[in-house]
PDB file of C-alpha atoms and ligand atoms in Angstrom:
ATOM      1  CA  UNK N 334     -16.826  40.644 -23.413  1.00  0.00           C
ATOM      2  CA  UNK N 335     -19.734  38.607 -21.686  1.00  0.00           C
ATOM      3  CA  UNK N 336     -18.573  35.635 -24.024  1.00  0.00           C
ATOM      4  CA  UNK N 337     -20.184  33.174 -21.610  1.00  0.00           C
ATOM      5  CA  UNK N 338     -23.602  34.866 -21.043  1.00  0.00           C
ATOM      6  CA  UNK N 339     -26.087  32.580 -22.562  1.00  0.00           C
ATOM      7  CA  UNK N 340     -29.272  34.274 -22.031  1.00  0.00           C
ATOM      8  CA  UNK N 341     -30.442  37.765 -21.953  1.00  0.00           C
ATOM      9  CA  UNK N 342     -33.509  39.516 -20.738  1.00  0.00           C
ATOM     10  CA  UNK N 343     -34.794  40.123 -24.027  1.00  0.00           C
ATOM     11  CA  UNK N 344     -34.275  36.391 -25.057  1.00  0.00           C
ATOM     12  CA  UNK N 345     -36.318  35.375 -21.582  1.00  0.00           C
ATOM     13  CA  UNK N 346     -39.035  38.051 -22.614  1.00  0.00           C
ATOM     14  CA  UNK N 347     -39.166  36.679 -26.058  1.00  0.00           C
ATOM     15  CA  UNK N 348     -39.455  32.913 -24.787  1.00  0.00           C
ATOM     16  CA  UNK N 349     -42.258  34.009 -22.444  1.00  0.00           C
ATOM     17  CA  UNK N 350     -43.774  35.369 -25.489  1.00  0.00           C
ATOM     18  CA  UNK N 351     -43.575  32.262 -27.483  1.00  0.00           C
ATOM     19  CA  UNK N 352     -45.393  30.363 -24.351  1.00  0.00           C
ATOM     20  CA  UNK N 353     -48.408  32.860 -25.279  1.00  0.00           C
ATOM     21  CA  UNK N 354     -48.031  35.250 -22.208  1.00  0.00           C
ATOM     22  CA  UNK N 355     -48.763  38.927 -22.417  1.00  0.00           C
ATOM     23  CA  UNK N 356     -49.904  41.748 -20.740  1.00  0.00           C
ATOM     24  CA  UNK N 357     -53.277  40.282 -20.149  1.00  0.00           C
ATOM     25  CA  UNK N 358     -51.794  37.248 -18.285  1.00  0.00           C
ATOM     26  CA  UNK N 359     -51.714  36.368 -14.789  1.00  0.00           C
ATOM     27  CA  UNK N 360     -49.082  33.405 -13.652  1.00  0.00           C
ATOM     28  CA  UNK N 361     -47.944  32.045 -10.706  1.00  0.00           C
ATOM     29  CA  UNK N 362     -44.190  31.540 -11.205  1.00  0.00           C
ATOM     30  CA  UNK N 363     -42.127  28.768  -9.602  1.00  0.00           C
ATOM     31  CA  UNK N 364     -38.487  29.544 -11.029  1.00  0.00           C
ATOM     32  CA  UNK N 365     -34.751  28.029 -11.232  1.00  0.00           C
ATOM     33  CA  UNK N 366     -32.272  30.666 -11.878  1.00  0.00           C
ATOM     34  CA  UNK N 367     -29.781  28.485 -12.441  1.00  0.00           C
ATOM     35  CA  UNK N 368     -31.802  26.312 -15.105  1.00  0.00           C
ATOM     36  CA  UNK N 369     -31.030  29.141 -17.604  1.00  0.00           C
ATOM     37  CA  UNK N 370     -27.656  28.573 -17.697  1.00  0.00           C
ATOM     38  CA  UNK N 371     -25.757  32.038 -17.326  1.00  0.00           C
ATOM     39  CA  UNK N 372     -28.142  34.998 -17.326  1.00  0.00           C
ATOM     40  CA  UNK N 373     -26.967  38.293 -18.265  1.00  0.00           C
ATOM     41  CA  UNK N 374     -28.236  40.701 -15.251  1.00  0.00           C
ATOM     42  CA  UNK N 375     -29.176  37.362 -13.216  1.00  0.00           C
ATOM     43  CA  UNK N 376     -32.281  37.069 -11.319  1.00  0.00           C
ATOM     44  CA  UNK N 377     -33.211  40.677 -11.578  1.00  0.00           C
ATOM     45  CA  UNK N 378     -33.446  40.394 -15.339  1.00  0.00           C
ATOM     46  CA  UNK N 379     -35.502  37.209 -15.127  1.00  0.00           C
ATOM     47  CA  UNK N 380     -37.953  39.436 -12.734  1.00  0.00           C
ATOM     48  CA  UNK N 381     -38.087  42.075 -15.390  1.00  0.00           C
ATOM     49  CA  UNK N 382     -38.756  40.159 -18.386  1.00  0.00           C
ATOM     50  CA  UNK N 383     -41.598  38.554 -16.122  1.00  0.00           C
ATOM     51  CA  UNK N 384     -42.975  41.604 -15.075  1.00  0.00           C
ATOM     52  CA  UNK N 385     -42.409  43.229 -18.527  1.00  0.00           C
ATOM     53  CA  UNK N 386     -44.320  40.542 -20.415  1.00  0.00           C
ATOM     54  CA  UNK N 387     -47.212  39.525 -18.072  1.00  0.00           C
ATOM     55  CA  UNK N 388     -49.845  41.761 -16.412  1.00  0.00           C
ATOM     56  CA  UNK N 389     -49.596  40.067 -12.851  1.00  0.00           C
ATOM     57  CA  UNK N 390     -46.623  37.947 -11.670  1.00  0.00           C
ATOM     58  CA  UNK N 391     -47.266  36.236  -8.177  1.00  0.00           C
ATOM     59  CA  UNK N 392     -44.759  34.053  -6.538  1.00  0.00           C
ATOM     60  CA  UNK N 393     -44.471  32.149  -3.052  1.00  0.00           C
ATOM     61  CA  UNK N 394     -42.602  34.240  -0.433  1.00  0.00           C
ATOM     62  CA  UNK N 395     -42.470  31.984   2.664  1.00  0.00           C
ATOM     63  CA  UNK N 396     -40.421  32.858   5.560  1.00  0.00           C
ATOM     64  CA  UNK N 397     -40.713  29.380   7.315  1.00  0.00           C
ATOM     65  CA  UNK N 398     -36.683  29.172   8.143  1.00  0.00           C
ATOM     66  CA  UNK N 399     -37.230  32.323  10.366  1.00  0.00           C
ATOM     67  CA  UNK N 400     -40.776  32.106  11.450  1.00  0.00           C
ATOM     68  CA  UNK N 401     -41.405  28.274  11.930  1.00  0.00           C
ATOM     69  CA  UNK N 402     -41.656  26.648  15.632  1.00  0.00           C
ATOM     70  CA  UNK N 403     -42.029  23.114  16.743  1.00  0.00           C
ATOM     71  CA  UNK N 404     -45.619  22.414  18.101  1.00  0.00           C
ATOM     72  CA  UNK N 405     -45.675  22.733  21.795  1.00  0.00           C
ATOM     73  CA  UNK N 406     -45.619  20.055  24.167  1.00  0.00           C
ATOM     74  CA  UNK N 407     -48.916  17.972  24.392  1.00  0.00           C
ATOM     75  CA  UNK N 408     -50.202  19.764  21.459  1.00  0.00           C
ATOM     76  CA  UNK N 409     -51.271  16.805  18.921  1.00  0.00           C
ATOM     77  CA  UNK N 410     -53.367  17.134  16.033  1.00  0.00           C
ATOM     78  CA  UNK N 411     -54.417  13.641  14.321  1.00  0.00           C
ATOM     79  CA  UNK N 412     -52.501  12.869  11.028  1.00  0.00           C
ATOM     80  CA  UNK N 413     -50.192  15.894  11.590  1.00  0.00           C
ATOM     81  CA  UNK N 414     -46.913  14.421  11.183  1.00  0.00           C
ATOM     82  CA  UNK N 415     -45.200  17.049  12.888  1.00  0.00           C
ATOM     83  CA  UNK N 416     -42.740  17.299  16.074  1.00  0.00           C
ATOM     84  CA  UNK N 417     -43.376  18.520  19.376  1.00  0.00           C
ATOM     85  CA  UNK N 418     -40.825  20.394  21.580  1.00  0.00           C
ATOM     86  CA  UNK N 419     -39.733  18.031  24.469  1.00  0.00           C
ATOM     87  CA  UNK N 420     -40.791  20.464  27.039  1.00  0.00           C
ATOM     88  CA  UNK N 421     -41.833  23.854  27.768  1.00  0.00           C
ATOM     89  CA  UNK N 422     -38.341  25.259  28.243  1.00  0.00           C
ATOM     90  CA  UNK N 423     -37.178  23.835  24.840  1.00  0.00           C
ATOM     91  CA  UNK N 424     -40.278  25.235  23.242  1.00  0.00           C
ATOM     92  CA  UNK N 425     -39.585  29.009  24.885  1.00  0.00           C
ATOM     93  CA  UNK N 426     -36.192  28.302  23.348  1.00  0.00           C
ATOM     94  CA  UNK N 427     -37.294  27.729  20.020  1.00  0.00           C
ATOM     95  CA  UNK N 428     -39.945  30.525  20.196  1.00  0.00           C
ATOM     96  CA  UNK N 429     -37.198  33.141  21.365  1.00  0.00           C
ATOM     97  CA  UNK N 430     -34.936  32.048  18.556  1.00  0.00           C
ATOM     98  CA  UNK N 431     -37.636  32.543  15.667  1.00  0.00           C
ATOM     99  CA  UNK N 432     -38.651  35.815  14.465  1.00  0.00           C
ATOM    100  CA  UNK N 433     -42.054  37.064  13.924  1.00  0.00           C
ATOM    101  CA  UNK N 434     -43.324  37.565  10.350  1.00  0.00           C
ATOM    102  CA  UNK N 435     -42.932  41.224   9.048  1.00  0.00           C
ATOM    103  CA  UNK N 436     -43.258  42.056   5.533  1.00  0.00           C
ATOM    104  CA  UNK N 437     -39.834  42.921   5.015  1.00  0.00           C
ATOM    105  CA  UNK N 438     -38.462  39.483   5.832  1.00  0.00           C
ATOM    106  CA  UNK N 439     -36.249  37.671   3.352  1.00  0.00           C
ATOM    107  CA  UNK N 440     -37.932  34.890   1.260  1.00  0.00           C
ATOM    108  CA  UNK N 441     -36.679  31.398   2.477  1.00  0.00           C
ATOM    109  CA  UNK N 442     -33.405  30.484   0.167  1.00  0.00           C
ATOM    110  CA  UNK N 443     -34.939  27.205  -0.718  1.00  0.00           C
ATOM    111  CA  UNK N 444     -37.728  28.772  -2.816  1.00  0.00           C
ATOM    112  CA  UNK N 445     -35.011  30.432  -5.025  1.00  0.00           C
ATOM    113  CA  UNK N 446     -33.097  33.531  -5.879  1.00  0.00           C
ATOM    114  CA  UNK N 447     -35.964  34.745  -8.160  1.00  0.00           C
ATOM    115  CA  UNK N 448     -38.756  35.413  -5.560  1.00  0.00           C
ATOM    116  CA  UNK N 449     -36.390  37.290  -3.064  1.00  0.00           C
ATOM    117  CA  UNK N 450     -35.385  39.287  -6.099  1.00  0.00           C
ATOM    118  CA  UNK N 451     -38.846  40.443  -6.831  1.00  0.00           C
ATOM    119  CA  UNK N 452     -39.228  41.201  -3.516  1.00  0.00           C
ATOM    120  CA  UNK N 453     -36.219  43.252  -3.338  1.00  0.00           C
ATOM    121  CA  UNK N 454     -36.514  45.172  -6.677  1.00  0.00           C
ATOM    122  CA  UNK N 455     -40.067  45.686  -7.409  1.00  0.00           C
ATOM    123  CA  UNK N 456     -42.882  47.265  -5.872  1.00  0.00           C
ATOM    124  CA  UNK N 457     -45.259  44.387  -5.022  1.00  0.00           C
ATOM    125  CA  UNK N 458     -48.064  43.539  -2.607  1.00  0.00           C
ATOM    126  CA  UNK N 459     -47.043  40.761  -0.039  1.00  0.00           C
ATOM    127  CA  UNK N 460     -49.644  38.604   1.991  1.00  0.00           C
ATOM    128  CA  UNK N 461     -48.826  38.129   5.741  1.00  0.00           C
ATOM    129  CA  UNK N 462     -49.140  34.745   6.287  1.00  0.00           C
ATOM    130  CA  UNK N 463     -46.797  34.005   9.157  1.00  0.00           C
ATOM    131  CA  UNK N 464     -45.240  30.948   7.409  1.00  0.00           C
ATOM    132  CA  UNK N 465     -46.393  31.379   3.778  1.00  0.00           C
ATOM    133  CA  UNK N 466     -46.750  34.429   2.248  1.00  0.00           C
ATOM    134  CA  UNK N 467     -47.335  35.169  -1.266  1.00  0.00           C
ATOM    135  CA  UNK N 468     -45.945  38.416  -3.381  1.00  0.00           C
ATOM    136  CA  UNK N 469     -47.307  39.880  -6.345  1.00  0.00           C
ATOM    137  CA  UNK N 470     -46.556  42.389  -8.942  1.00  0.00           C
ATOM    138  CA  UNK N 471     -49.004  44.075 -11.263  1.00  0.00           C
ATOM    139  CA  UNK N 472     -52.589  44.476 -12.397  1.00  0.00           C
ATOM    140  CA  UNK N 473     -54.420  42.048 -10.199  1.00  0.00           C
ATOM    141  CA  UNK N 474     -51.568  41.878  -7.514  1.00  0.00           C
ATOM    142  CA  UNK N 475     -53.754  43.225  -4.590  1.00  0.00           C
ATOM    143  CA  UNK N 476     -56.814  41.022  -5.552  1.00  0.00           C
ATOM    144  CA  UNK N 477     -54.701  37.982  -5.411  1.00  0.00           C
ATOM    145  CA  UNK N 478     -52.879  38.840  -2.276  1.00  0.00           C
ATOM    146  CA  UNK N 479     -56.147  39.898  -0.571  1.00  0.00           C
ATOM    147  CA  UNK N 480     -57.359  36.386  -1.163  1.00  0.00           C
ATOM    148  CA  UNK N 481     -55.010  34.718   1.405  1.00  0.00           C
ATOM    149  CA  UNK N 482     -56.488  34.151   4.789  1.00  0.00           C
ATOM    150  CA  UNK N 483     -54.682  32.767   7.778  1.00  0.00           C
ATOM    151  CA  UNK N 484     -56.748  29.796   7.891  1.00  0.00           C
ATOM    152  CA  UNK N 485     -56.447  29.417   4.034  1.00  0.00           C
ATOM    153  CA  UNK N 486     -53.103  29.996   3.018  1.00  0.00           C
ATOM    154  CA  UNK N 487     -53.600  29.126  -0.587  1.00  0.00           C
ATOM    155  CA  UNK N 488     -56.361  31.372  -1.129  1.00  0.00           C
ATOM    156  CA  UNK N 489     -54.231  33.555  -3.747  1.00  0.00           C
ATOM    157  CA  UNK N 490     -54.302  30.329  -6.392  1.00  0.00           C
ATOM    158  CA  UNK N 491     -58.286  29.895  -6.142  1.00  0.00           C
ATOM    159  CA  UNK N 492     -58.309  33.533  -6.839  1.00  0.00           C
ATOM    160  CA  UNK N 493     -55.730  33.185  -9.868  1.00  0.00           C
ATOM    161  CA  UNK N 494     -57.844  30.146 -10.981  1.00  0.00           C
ATOM    162  CA  UNK N 495     -60.674  32.708 -11.234  1.00  0.00           C
ATOM    163  CA  UNK N 496     -59.083  35.082 -13.251  1.00  0.00           C
ATOM    164  CA  UNK N 497     -57.820  32.233 -15.939  1.00  0.00           C
ATOM    165  CA  UNK N 498     -54.388  32.312 -14.756  1.00  0.00           C
ATOM    166  CA  UNK N 499     -51.465  30.016 -15.324  1.00  0.00           C
ATOM    167  CA  UNK N 500     -48.848  28.178 -13.336  1.00  0.00           C
ATOM    168  CA  UNK N 501     -45.286  28.888 -15.216  1.00  0.00           C
ATOM    169  CA  UNK N 502     -42.452  26.490 -14.359  1.00  0.00           C
ATOM    170  CA  UNK N 503     -39.225  27.917 -15.232  1.00  0.00           C
ATOM    171  CA  UNK N 504     -36.674  25.219 -14.992  1.00  0.00           C
ATOM    172  CA  UNK N 505     -38.520  23.363 -12.095  1.00  0.00           C
ATOM    173  CA  UNK N 506     -40.955  20.304 -12.146  1.00  0.00           C
ATOM    174  CA  UNK N 507     -44.138  19.769 -10.565  1.00  0.00           C
ATOM    175  CA  UNK N 508     -42.479  18.988  -7.433  1.00  0.00           C
ATOM    176  CA  UNK N 509     -42.656  22.740  -6.987  1.00  0.00           C
ATOM    177  CA  UNK N 510     -46.116  22.869  -8.229  1.00  0.00           C
ATOM    178  CA  UNK N 511     -48.231  24.206  -5.243  1.00  0.00           C
ATOM    179  CA  UNK N 512     -51.274  24.181  -7.022  1.00  0.00           C
ATOM    180  CA  UNK N 513     -51.560  20.606  -7.079  1.00  0.00           C
ATOM    181  CA  UNK N 514     -51.388  21.068  -2.937  1.00  0.00           C
ATOM    182  CA  UNK N 515     -54.380  23.247  -3.640  1.00  0.00           C
ATOM    183  CA  UNK N 516     -56.561  20.722  -5.144  1.00  0.00           C
ATOM    184  CA  UNK N 517     -55.291  17.960  -2.475  1.00  0.00           C
ATOM    185  CA  UNK N 518     -56.524  20.544   0.119  1.00  0.00           C
ATOM    186  CA  UNK N 519     -59.886  20.884  -1.752  1.00  0.00           C
ATOM    187  CA  UNK N 520     -60.208  17.226  -1.016  1.00  0.00           C
ATOM    188  CA  UNK N 521     -59.305  16.938   2.571  1.00  0.00           C
ATOM    189  CA  UNK N 522     -55.861  16.096   1.882  1.00  0.00           C
ATOM    190  CA  UNK N 523     -52.348  17.749   2.938  1.00  0.00           C
ATOM    191  CA  UNK N 524     -53.819  20.059   5.505  1.00  0.00           C
ATOM    192  CA  UNK N 525     -51.548  20.080   8.340  1.00  0.00           C
ATOM    193  CA  UNK N 526     -51.164  22.340  11.521  1.00  0.00           C
ATOM    194  CA  UNK N 527     -48.006  24.333  11.740  1.00  0.00           C
ATOM    195  CA  UNK N 528     -46.640  26.732  14.197  1.00  0.00           C
ATOM    196  CA  UNK N 529     -45.051  30.214  13.864  1.00  0.00           C
ATOM    197  CA  UNK N 530     -43.980  33.118  16.021  1.00  0.00           C
ATOM    198  CA  UNK N 531     -45.966  35.955  15.345  1.00  0.00           C
ATOM    199  CA  UNK N 532     -44.884  38.566  17.962  1.00  0.00           C
ATOM    200  CA  UNK N 533     -42.402  38.710  20.692  1.00  0.00           C
ATOM    201  CA  UNK N 534     -43.244  36.139  22.858  1.00  0.00           C
ATOM    202  CA  UNK N 535     -46.123  34.804  20.922  1.00  0.00           C
ATOM    203  CA  UNK N 536     -46.971  31.955  18.670  1.00  0.00           C
ATOM    204  CA  UNK N 537     -50.044  30.996  16.808  1.00  0.00           C
ATOM    205  CA  UNK N 538     -51.075  27.472  15.305  1.00  0.00           C
ATOM    206  CA  UNK N 539     -51.980  28.035  11.362  1.00  0.00           C
ATOM    207  CA  UNK N 540     -54.183  25.094   9.761  1.00  0.00           C
ATOM    208  CA  UNK N 541     -54.197  23.644   6.394  1.00  0.00           C
ATOM    209  CA  UNK N 542     -50.616  24.223   5.712  1.00  0.00           C
ATOM    210  CA  UNK N 543     -49.508  21.973   2.989  1.00  0.00           C
ATOM    211  CA  UNK N 544     -47.257  19.054   3.285  1.00  0.00           C
ATOM    212  CA  UNK N 545     -45.177  16.733   0.852  1.00  0.00           C
ATOM    213  CA  UNK N 546     -44.626  17.174  -2.724  1.00  0.00           C
ATOM    214  CA  UNK N 547     -41.931  14.911  -3.440  1.00  0.00           C
ATOM    215  CA  UNK N 548     -43.772  12.577  -5.836  1.00  0.00           C
ATOM    216  CA  UNK N 549     -45.969  15.515  -7.411  1.00  0.00           C
ATOM    217  CA  UNK N 550     -43.852  14.960 -10.905  1.00  0.00           C
ATOM    218  CA  UNK N 551     -45.829  11.734 -11.413  1.00  0.00           C
ATOM    219  CA  UNK N 552     -48.497  14.226 -12.786  1.00  0.00           C
ATOM    220  CA  UNK N 553     -46.311  15.226 -15.455  1.00  0.00           C
ATOM    221  CA  UNK N 554     -47.417  12.474 -18.201  1.00  0.00           C
ATOM    222  CA  UNK N 555     -51.320  13.485 -17.174  1.00  0.00           C
ATOM    223  CA  UNK N 556     -50.517  17.311 -17.767  1.00  0.00           C
ATOM    224  CA  UNK N 557     -48.499  17.074 -20.942  1.00  0.00           C
ATOM    225  CA  UNK N 558     -51.575  17.299 -23.287  1.00  0.00           C
ATOM    226  CA  UNK N 559     -52.251  20.759 -21.859  1.00  0.00           C
ATOM    227  CA  UNK N 560     -49.063  21.809 -21.151  1.00  0.00           C
ATOM    228  CA  UNK N 561     -47.023  24.385 -23.533  1.00  0.00           C
ATOM    229  CA  UNK N 562     -43.383  24.245 -23.679  1.00  0.00           C
ATOM    230  CA  UNK N 563     -40.553  26.073 -24.768  1.00  0.00           C
ATOM    231  CA  UNK N 564     -36.718  26.294 -24.282  1.00  0.00           C
ATOM    232  CA  UNK N 565     -35.190  29.562 -23.001  1.00  0.00           C
ATOM    233  CA  UNK N 566     -31.444  29.182 -22.968  1.00  0.00           C
ATOM    234  CA  UNK N 567     -31.205  25.898 -21.035  1.00  0.00           C
ATOM    235  CA  UNK N 568     -34.534  26.291 -19.376  1.00  0.00           C
ATOM    236  CA  UNK N 569     -37.326  24.043 -19.908  1.00  0.00           C
ATOM    237  CA  UNK N 570     -40.238  26.611 -19.502  1.00  0.00           C
ATOM    238  CA  UNK N 571     -43.647  25.316 -19.205  1.00  0.00           C
ATOM    239  CA  UNK N 572     -47.127  27.000 -18.812  1.00  0.00           C
ATOM    240  CA  UNK N 573     -50.318  25.328 -17.466  1.00  0.00           C
ATOM    241  CA  UNK N 574     -53.533  26.759 -17.008  1.00  0.00           C
ATOM    242  CA  UNK N 575     -54.344  27.113 -13.285  1.00  0.00           C
ATOM    243  CA  UNK N 576     -57.577  25.445 -13.845  1.00  0.00           C
ATOM    244  CA  UNK N 577     -56.076  22.390 -15.756  1.00  0.00           C
ATOM    245  CA  UNK N 578     -53.730  21.431 -12.889  1.00  0.00           C
ATOM    246  CA  UNK N 579     -56.598  21.744 -10.407  1.00  0.00           C
ATOM    247  CA  UNK N 580     -58.708  19.857 -12.642  1.00  0.00           C
ATOM    248  CA  UNK N 581     -56.006  17.008 -13.224  1.00  0.00           C
ATOM    249  CA  UNK N 582     -54.987  16.640  -9.581  1.00  0.00           C
ATOM    250  CA  UNK N 583     -58.398  16.380  -8.682  1.00  0.00           C
ATOM    251  CA  UNK N 584     -59.101  13.562 -10.951  1.00  0.00           C
ATOM    252  CA  UNK N 585     -56.251  11.856  -9.854  1.00  0.00           C
ATOM    253  CA  UNK N 586     -57.075  12.069  -6.048  1.00  0.00           C
ATOM    254  CA  UNK N 587     -60.580  10.960  -6.498  1.00  0.00           C
ATOM    255  CA  UNK N 588     -59.727   8.129  -8.521  1.00  0.00           C
ATOM    256  CA  UNK N 589     -57.024   6.985  -5.978  1.00  0.00           C
ATOM    257  CA  UNK N 590     -56.742   8.901  -2.391  1.00  0.00           C
ATOM    258  CA  UNK N 591     -52.882   7.854  -2.665  1.00  0.00           C
ATOM    259  CA  UNK N 592     -52.145   9.616  -5.962  1.00  0.00           C
ATOM    260  CA  UNK N 593     -48.979  11.431  -6.029  1.00  0.00           C
ATOM    261  CA  UNK N 594     -48.049  10.245  -2.364  1.00  0.00           C
ATOM    262  CA  UNK N 595     -45.439   7.957  -1.408  1.00  0.00           C
ATOM    263  CA  UNK N 596     -45.919   4.810   0.709  1.00  0.00           C
ATOM    264  CA  UNK N 597     -42.997   5.291   2.988  1.00  0.00           C
ATOM    265  CA  UNK N 598     -44.115   4.777   6.444  1.00  0.00           C
ATOM    266  CA  UNK N 599     -41.918   7.583   7.863  1.00  0.00           C
ATOM    267  CA  UNK N 600     -42.907  10.396   5.291  1.00  0.00           C
ATOM    268  CA  UNK N 601     -45.730  12.941   5.665  1.00  0.00           C
ATOM    269  CA  UNK N 602     -47.687  11.699   2.615  1.00  0.00           C
ATOM    270  CA  UNK N 603     -48.814   8.950   4.934  1.00  0.00           C
ATOM    271  CA  UNK N 604     -50.643  11.446   6.968  1.00  0.00           C
ATOM    272  CA  UNK N 605     -51.857  13.231   4.015  1.00  0.00           C
ATOM    273  CA  UNK N 606     -53.313   9.855   2.914  1.00  0.00           C
ATOM    274  CA  UNK N 607     -55.127   9.402   6.328  1.00  0.00           C
ATOM    275  CA  UNK N 608     -56.440  13.051   6.209  1.00  0.00           C
ATOM    276  CA  UNK N 609     -58.156  12.233   2.794  1.00  0.00           C
ATOM    277  CA  UNK N 610     -59.408   8.812   4.177  1.00  0.00           C
ATOM    278  CA  UNK N 611     -61.218  10.512   6.748  1.00  0.00           C
ATOM    279  CA  UNK N 612     -63.302  12.479   4.528  1.00  0.00           C
ATOM    280  CA  UNK N 613     -64.358   9.490   2.760  1.00  0.00           C
ATOM    281  CA  UNK N 614     -65.668   7.494   5.961  1.00  0.00           C
TER     282      UNK N 614
HETATM  283 ZN1   ZN R1297     -43.606  10.799   0.808  1.00  0.00          ZN
END
């Protein structure tokens, strides 16, 4: 029976303990279920191990795929790297097929099974940003979730830093590390306007939505000295203080406005760079 099971909930909890996590810990988790190999009990076992070990567990629970819409015709923001609907008819069609944010919308698939499972199976707090909500369980859940504002979606990560919290990467690299975006945004970079359906027939413009992260793993050597790492099954589990991520990313960007961005003219990285440069003039 279960001959092919590689990892159990207890083994995941034990691995989290080896990282130094306990009931006083608050973590922002970015997780790949597949990275563990086969987990007995699947995503629920991963969530139970996290919630059972840590005092507070936070994840991103964005709903962009359902709630997002194009920019309306003619609404152009500088260095925004986004597309407009060609006509108001096309915009109205997009708005019609989008879904307004509600607190029971599923988490976008590309954010992984673990976050959606935390939403479905655990009592949680969830913020109400129409594109980029957060989900949290445990001691400081409410405090973290209440730190999000419509105009400052990454506020919960600011609050997590104040709590002395950590980023926990479970089988993903820094391209999933949203905290790097917060460092960028503090420096005026990666602050995009995006658009969402907020009620039947109604849309909103949302500022300070973060952009591209495909080069973020270049931060890895810089963070290695402050990273704790263990193996849990096949999963490379890494823990870094939020404050250390912010300090390191800030240093890189202050030294080089183009740090952690690509130079492809068609990529959103270019618009993010222009935003940063505009703060320096
Ligand atoms: Zn790029």
